PDB file of C-alpha atoms in Angstrom:
ATOM      1  CA  TYR U   1     -66.049  83.068  18.760  1.00 63.00           C
ATOM      2  CA  LEU U   2     -68.372  86.015  19.431  1.00 63.00           C
ATOM      3  CA  LEU U   3     -66.643  88.182  16.832  1.00 70.00           C
ATOM      4  CA  GLN U   4     -66.985  85.341  14.343  1.00 76.00           C
ATOM      5  CA  LYS U   5     -70.750  85.164  15.000  1.00 74.00           C
ATOM      6  CA  ILE U   6     -71.103  88.930  14.676  1.00 73.00           C
ATOM      7  CA  PHE U   7     -69.251  88.735  11.363  1.00 77.00           C
ATOM      8  CA  VAL U   8     -71.478  85.907  10.080  1.00 81.00           C
ATOM      9  CA  PHE U   9     -74.680  87.769  11.048  1.00 79.00           C
ATOM     10  CA  THR U  10     -73.335  90.918   9.412  1.00 80.00           C
ATOM     11  CA  VAL U  11     -72.558  89.125   6.148  1.00 84.00           C
ATOM     12  CA  ARG U  12     -76.024  87.533   6.114  1.00 84.00           C
ATOM     13  CA  SER U  13     -77.669  90.904   6.658  1.00 81.00           C
ATOM     14  CA  ILE U  14     -75.612  92.543   3.932  1.00 81.00           C
ATOM     15  CA  ALA U  15     -76.501  89.743   1.497  1.00 84.00           C
ATOM     16  CA  MET U  16     -80.211  90.280   2.178  1.00 83.00           C
ATOM     17  CA  ILE U  17     -79.868  94.045   1.776  1.00 80.00           C
ATOM     18  CA  PHE U  18     -78.073  93.729  -1.549  1.00 79.00           C
ATOM     19  CA  CYS U  19     -80.854  91.426  -2.766  1.00 81.00           C
ATOM     20  CA  ILE U  20     -83.435  94.095  -1.910  1.00 79.00           C
ATOM     21  CA  ILE U  21     -81.596  97.065  -3.476  1.00 74.00           C
ATOM     22  CA  PRO U  22     -82.311  96.094  -7.134  1.00 76.00           C
ATOM     23  CA  ILE U  23     -86.009  95.805  -6.303  1.00 79.00           C
ATOM     24  CA  LEU U  24     -85.971  99.270  -4.724  1.00 70.00           C
ATOM     25  CA  ILE U  25     -84.191 100.694  -7.761  1.00 70.00           C
ATOM     26  CA  LEU U  26     -86.815  99.192 -10.074  1.00 73.00           C
ATOM     27  CA  LEU U  27     -89.645 100.579  -7.944  1.00 72.00           C
ATOM     28  CA  THR U  28     -88.200 104.105  -7.878  1.00 67.00           C
ATOM     29  CA  LEU U  29     -86.729 104.167 -11.380  1.00 64.00           C
ATOM     30  CA  LYS U  30     -88.949 106.956 -12.713  1.00 67.00           C
ATOM     31  CA  SER U  31     -89.039 109.208  -9.654  1.00 64.00           C
ATOM     32  CA  ALA U  32     -85.540 108.948  -8.152  1.00 63.00           C
ATOM     33  CA  CYS U  33     -82.443 110.951  -8.994  1.00 67.00           C
ATOM     34  CA  PHE U  34     -79.489 108.583  -8.923  1.00 67.00           C
ATOM     35  CA  ALA U  35     -76.838 111.225  -9.694  1.00 70.00           C
ATOM     36  CA  GLN U  36     -76.362 112.253  -6.075  1.00 75.00           C
ATOM     37  CA  ILE U  37     -75.971 108.736  -4.647  1.00 77.00           C
ATOM     38  CA  SER U  38     -72.500 107.904  -3.369  1.00 80.00           C
ATOM     39  CA  ILE U  39     -72.157 104.151  -3.851  1.00 82.00           C
ATOM     40  CA  LEU U  40     -69.055 103.866  -1.650  1.00 88.00           C
ATOM     41  CA  LYS U  41     -70.681 105.749   1.225  1.00 88.00           C
ATOM     42  CA  MET U  42     -73.865 103.727   0.829  1.00 86.00           C
ATOM     43  CA  ILE U  43     -71.928 100.455   1.036  1.00 87.00           C
ATOM     44  CA  VAL U  44     -70.059 101.681   4.131  1.00 90.00           C
ATOM     45  CA  ALA U  45     -73.359 102.748   5.751  1.00 89.00           C
ATOM     46  CA  ILE U  46     -74.993  99.386   4.973  1.00 87.00           C
ATOM     47  CA  ILE U  47     -72.039  97.474   6.432  1.00 87.00           C
ATOM     48  CA  MET U  48     -72.117  99.685   9.537  1.00 89.00           C
ATOM     49  CA  GLY U  49     -75.852  99.193   9.978  1.00 87.00           C
ATOM     50  CA  ALA U  50     -75.617  95.432   9.628  1.00 86.00           C
ATOM     51  CA  SER U  51     -72.644  95.275  11.999  1.00 87.00           C
ATOM     52  CA  PHE U  52     -74.465  97.425  14.531  1.00 89.00           C
ATOM     53  CA  CYS U  53     -77.557  95.203  14.431  1.00 83.00           C
ATOM     54  CA  SER U  54     -75.394  92.101  14.893  1.00 83.00           C
ATOM     55  CA  ALA U  55     -73.525  93.614  17.827  1.00 86.00           C
ATOM     56  CA  LEU U  56     -76.815  94.825  19.339  1.00 86.00           C
ATOM     57  CA  THR U  57     -78.261  91.314  19.079  1.00 82.00           C
ATOM     58  CA  PHE U  58     -75.324  89.892  20.988  1.00 83.00           C
ATOM     59  CA  LEU U  59     -75.602  92.685  23.542  1.00 86.00           C
ATOM     60  CA  MET U  60     -79.242  91.735  24.121  1.00 84.00           C
ATOM     61  CA  LEU U  61     -78.260  88.059  24.369  1.00 82.00           C
ATOM     62  CA  SER U  62     -75.627  88.886  26.964  1.00 83.00           C
ATOM     63  CA  ILE U  63     -78.123  90.874  29.042  1.00 81.00           C
ATOM     64  CA  SER U  64     -80.944  88.330  28.984  1.00 79.00           C
ATOM     65  CA  LYS U  65     -80.976  85.621  31.627  1.00 76.00           C
ATOM     66  CA  HIS U  66     -82.736  83.126  29.368  1.00 71.00           C
ATOM     67  CA  MET U  67     -84.077  83.039  25.820  1.00 68.00           C
ATOM     68  CA  GLY U  68     -87.638  83.774  26.952  1.00 70.00           C
ATOM     69  CA  GLU U  69     -86.588  87.278  27.999  1.00 68.00           C
ATOM     70  CA  LEU U  70     -85.025  88.086  24.640  1.00 66.00           C
ATOM     71  CA  GLY U  71     -88.276  89.130  22.947  1.00 68.00           C
ATOM     72  CA  ASN U  72     -89.131  91.468  25.806  1.00 71.00           C
ATOM     73  CA  ILE U  73     -85.646  93.024  25.785  1.00 71.00           C
ATOM     74  CA  CYS U  74     -85.751  93.444  22.001  1.00 69.00           C
ATOM     75  CA  MET U  75     -89.137  95.146  22.141  1.00 72.00           C
ATOM     76  CA  ARG U  76     -88.082  97.519  24.923  1.00 75.00           C
ATOM     77  CA  THR U  77     -84.775  98.346  23.251  1.00 76.00           C
ATOM     78  CA  MET U  78     -85.492  98.491  19.539  1.00 75.00           C
ATOM     79  CA  LEU U  79     -88.606 100.674  19.652  1.00 75.00           C
ATOM     80  CA  PRO U  80     -86.886 103.659  21.320  1.00 76.00           C
ATOM     81  CA  LEU U  81     -83.766 103.197  19.204  1.00 78.00           C
ATOM     82  CA  TRP U  82     -85.883 103.126  16.068  1.00 76.00           C
ATOM     83  CA  PHE U  83     -88.209 105.965  17.052  1.00 74.00           C
ATOM     84  CA  ILE U  84     -85.546 108.493  18.086  1.00 73.00           C
ATOM     85  CA  GLY U  85     -83.067 107.125  15.555  1.00 77.00           C
ATOM     86  CA  GLY U  86     -83.787 109.412  12.638  1.00 74.00           C
ATOM     87  CA  THR U  87     -86.069 107.071  10.732  1.00 76.00           C
ATOM     88  CA  GLU U  88     -88.975 109.513  10.730  1.00 78.00           C
ATOM     89  CA  TYR U  89     -87.025 112.785  10.736  1.00 80.00           C
ATOM     90  CA  THR U  90     -83.462 114.040  10.502  1.00 82.00           C
ATOM     91  CA  TRP U  91     -81.359 115.279  13.384  1.00 84.00           C
ATOM     92  CA  SER U  92     -81.427 118.833  12.006  1.00 85.00           C
ATOM     93  CA  THR U  93     -85.239 118.760  12.105  1.00 85.00           C
ATOM     94  CA  ILE U  94     -85.198 117.700  15.760  1.00 85.00           C
ATOM     95  CA  ASN U  95     -82.585 120.342  16.508  1.00 85.00           C
ATOM     96  CA  ALA U  96     -84.727 123.054  14.928  1.00 89.00           C
ATOM     97  CA  ILE U  97     -87.808 122.026  16.920  1.00 89.00           C
ATOM     98  CA  HIS U  98     -86.282 121.140  20.282  1.00 88.00           C
ATOM     99  CA  PRO U  99     -82.488 121.541  20.687  1.00 88.00           C
ATOM    100  CA  LYS U 100     -82.250 119.868  24.116  1.00 89.00           C
ATOM    101  CA  ILE U 101     -83.935 116.691  22.894  1.00 86.00           C
ATOM    102  CA  SER U 102     -81.792 116.694  19.754  1.00 85.00           C
ATOM    103  CA  TYR U 103     -78.603 116.498  21.831  1.00 88.00           C
ATOM    104  CA  PHE U 104     -80.091 113.608  23.806  1.00 88.00           C
ATOM    105  CA  CYS U 105     -80.798 111.845  20.494  1.00 86.00           C
ATOM    106  CA  LEU U 106     -77.089 112.027  19.660  1.00 89.00           C
ATOM    107  CA  LEU U 107     -76.574 109.205  22.180  1.00 90.00           C
ATOM    108  CA  ASN U 108     -78.468 106.847  19.863  1.00 89.00           C
ATOM    109  CA  PRO U 109     -76.227 104.947  17.397  1.00 91.00           C
ATOM    110  CA  MET U 110     -79.238 104.292  15.152  1.00 90.00           C
ATOM    111  CA  LEU U 111     -79.404 108.047  14.477  1.00 89.00           C
ATOM    112  CA  TYR U 112     -75.880 107.961  13.062  1.00 91.00           C
ATOM    113  CA  ILE U 113     -76.716 104.991  10.850  1.00 90.00           C
ATOM    114  CA  MET U 114     -79.772 106.744   9.426  1.00 88.00           C
ATOM    115  CA  GLU U 115     -77.922 110.050   9.006  1.00 88.00           C
ATOM    116  CA  SER U 116     -75.097 108.281   7.158  1.00 89.00           C
ATOM    117  CA  LEU U 117     -77.616 106.591   4.851  1.00 85.00           C
ATOM    118  CA  HIS U 118     -79.330 109.920   4.216  1.00 84.00           C
ATOM    119  CA  ALA U 119     -75.989 111.562   3.440  1.00 85.00           C
ATOM    120  CA  ALA U 120     -74.994 108.709   1.111  1.00 84.00           C
ATOM    121  CA  ILE U 121     -78.263 108.511  -0.800  1.00 80.00           C
ATOM    122  CA  ILE U 122     -79.727 112.027  -0.729  1.00 78.00           C
ATOM    123  CA  GLY U 123     -76.551 114.102  -0.400  1.00 73.00           C
ATOM    124  CA  ALA U 124     -74.514 115.593   2.410  1.00 66.00           C
ATOM    125  CA  SER U 125     -76.319 118.888   2.975  1.00 74.00           C
ATOM    126  CA  GLY U 126     -78.470 119.085   6.088  1.00 75.00           C
ATOM    127  CA  TYR U 127     -77.172 115.908   7.706  1.00 81.00           C
ATOM    128  CA  ILE U 128     -74.498 115.027  10.244  1.00 85.00           C
ATOM    129  CA  ASN U 129     -71.085 114.601   8.616  1.00 87.00           C
ATOM    130  CA  PHE U 130     -70.833 111.125   7.126  1.00 88.00           C
ATOM    131  CA  TRP U 131     -67.417 110.341   8.616  1.00 91.00           C
ATOM    132  CA  MET U 132     -68.514 111.492  12.066  1.00 92.00           C
ATOM    133  CA  CYS U 133     -71.395 109.039  11.738  1.00 91.00           C
ATOM    134  CA  VAL U 134     -68.954 106.278  10.793  1.00 93.00           C
ATOM    135  CA  ALA U 135     -66.783 107.029  13.834  1.00 95.00           C
ATOM    136  CA  ALA U 136     -69.781 107.082  16.205  1.00 95.00           C
ATOM    137  CA  VAL U 137     -71.204 103.793  14.917  1.00 94.00           C
ATOM    138  CA  VAL U 138     -67.839 102.020  14.934  1.00 95.00           C
ATOM    139  CA  ALA U 139     -67.260 103.203  18.518  1.00 96.00           C
ATOM    140  CA  SER U 140     -70.677 101.899  19.579  1.00 94.00           C
ATOM    141  CA  ILE U 141     -70.047  98.556  17.850  1.00 93.00           C
ATOM    142  CA  VAL U 142     -66.697  98.183  19.623  1.00 93.00           C
ATOM    143  CA  LEU U 143     -68.211  99.094  23.003  1.00 94.00           C
ATOM    144  CA  MET U 144     -71.205  96.771  22.599  1.00 91.00           C
ATOM    145  CA  SER U 145     -69.004  93.892  21.384  1.00 89.00           C
ATOM    146  CA  PHE U 146     -66.528  94.326  24.234  1.00 91.00           C
ATOM    147  CA  TYR U 147     -69.289  94.475  26.849  1.00 91.00           C
ATOM    148  CA  SER U 148     -71.107  91.475  25.325  1.00 88.00           C
ATOM    149  CA  PHE U 149     -67.906  89.460  25.145  1.00 86.00           C
ATOM    150  CA  THR U 150     -66.959  90.106  28.773  1.00 88.00           C
ATOM    151  CA  LYS U 151     -70.506  89.483  30.013  1.00 86.00           C
ATOM    152  CA  ILE U 152     -70.918  86.222  28.062  1.00 81.00           C
ATOM    153  CA  LYS U 153     -67.419  85.074  29.011  1.00 82.00           C
ATOM    154  CA  ARG U 154     -68.171  85.735  32.690  1.00 83.00           C
ATOM    155  CA  ARG U 155     -71.459  83.858  32.425  1.00 77.00           C
ATOM    156  CA  PHE U 156     -69.947  80.752  30.870  1.00 75.00           C
ATOM    157  CA  ASP U 157     -66.663  80.762  32.775  1.00 72.00           C
ATOM    158  CA  VAL U 158     -66.834  77.771  35.088  1.00 60.00           C
ATOM    159  CA  LEU U 159     -63.723  78.577  37.112  1.00 59.00           C
TER     160      LEU U 159
END
């Protein structure tokens, strides 16, 4: 049941993203270079990102004791994931400035999602290998889903 919900949330997210992409293309039509975009890699990265967000939502649901805590958990979890997740800078930039912090950032699955999107849209040079990003995100999705499933099953198991 949990995997079905994760799948449904993922499909909804992907549908919204693919509705936004044509608008982004129209807005950047004159300034963007579309020759270096890998459509297949971009689709894989979008699916991974949506799947990760769905699995993360269920992880937060499994951790919270009641729905009132969910907003607090989301705020305390998403801000650090977003901030050190490569949205403002690439991993190679962090590594050049402070190598010790850059290796700590490698624990963040959001970094791999952003690096895979960068590699798919901008090109592969200067970013973490796309397929390594795929492996890291898939591993984090599997771990989060397994933990969420066992935690929710334990919570609702009446025996």
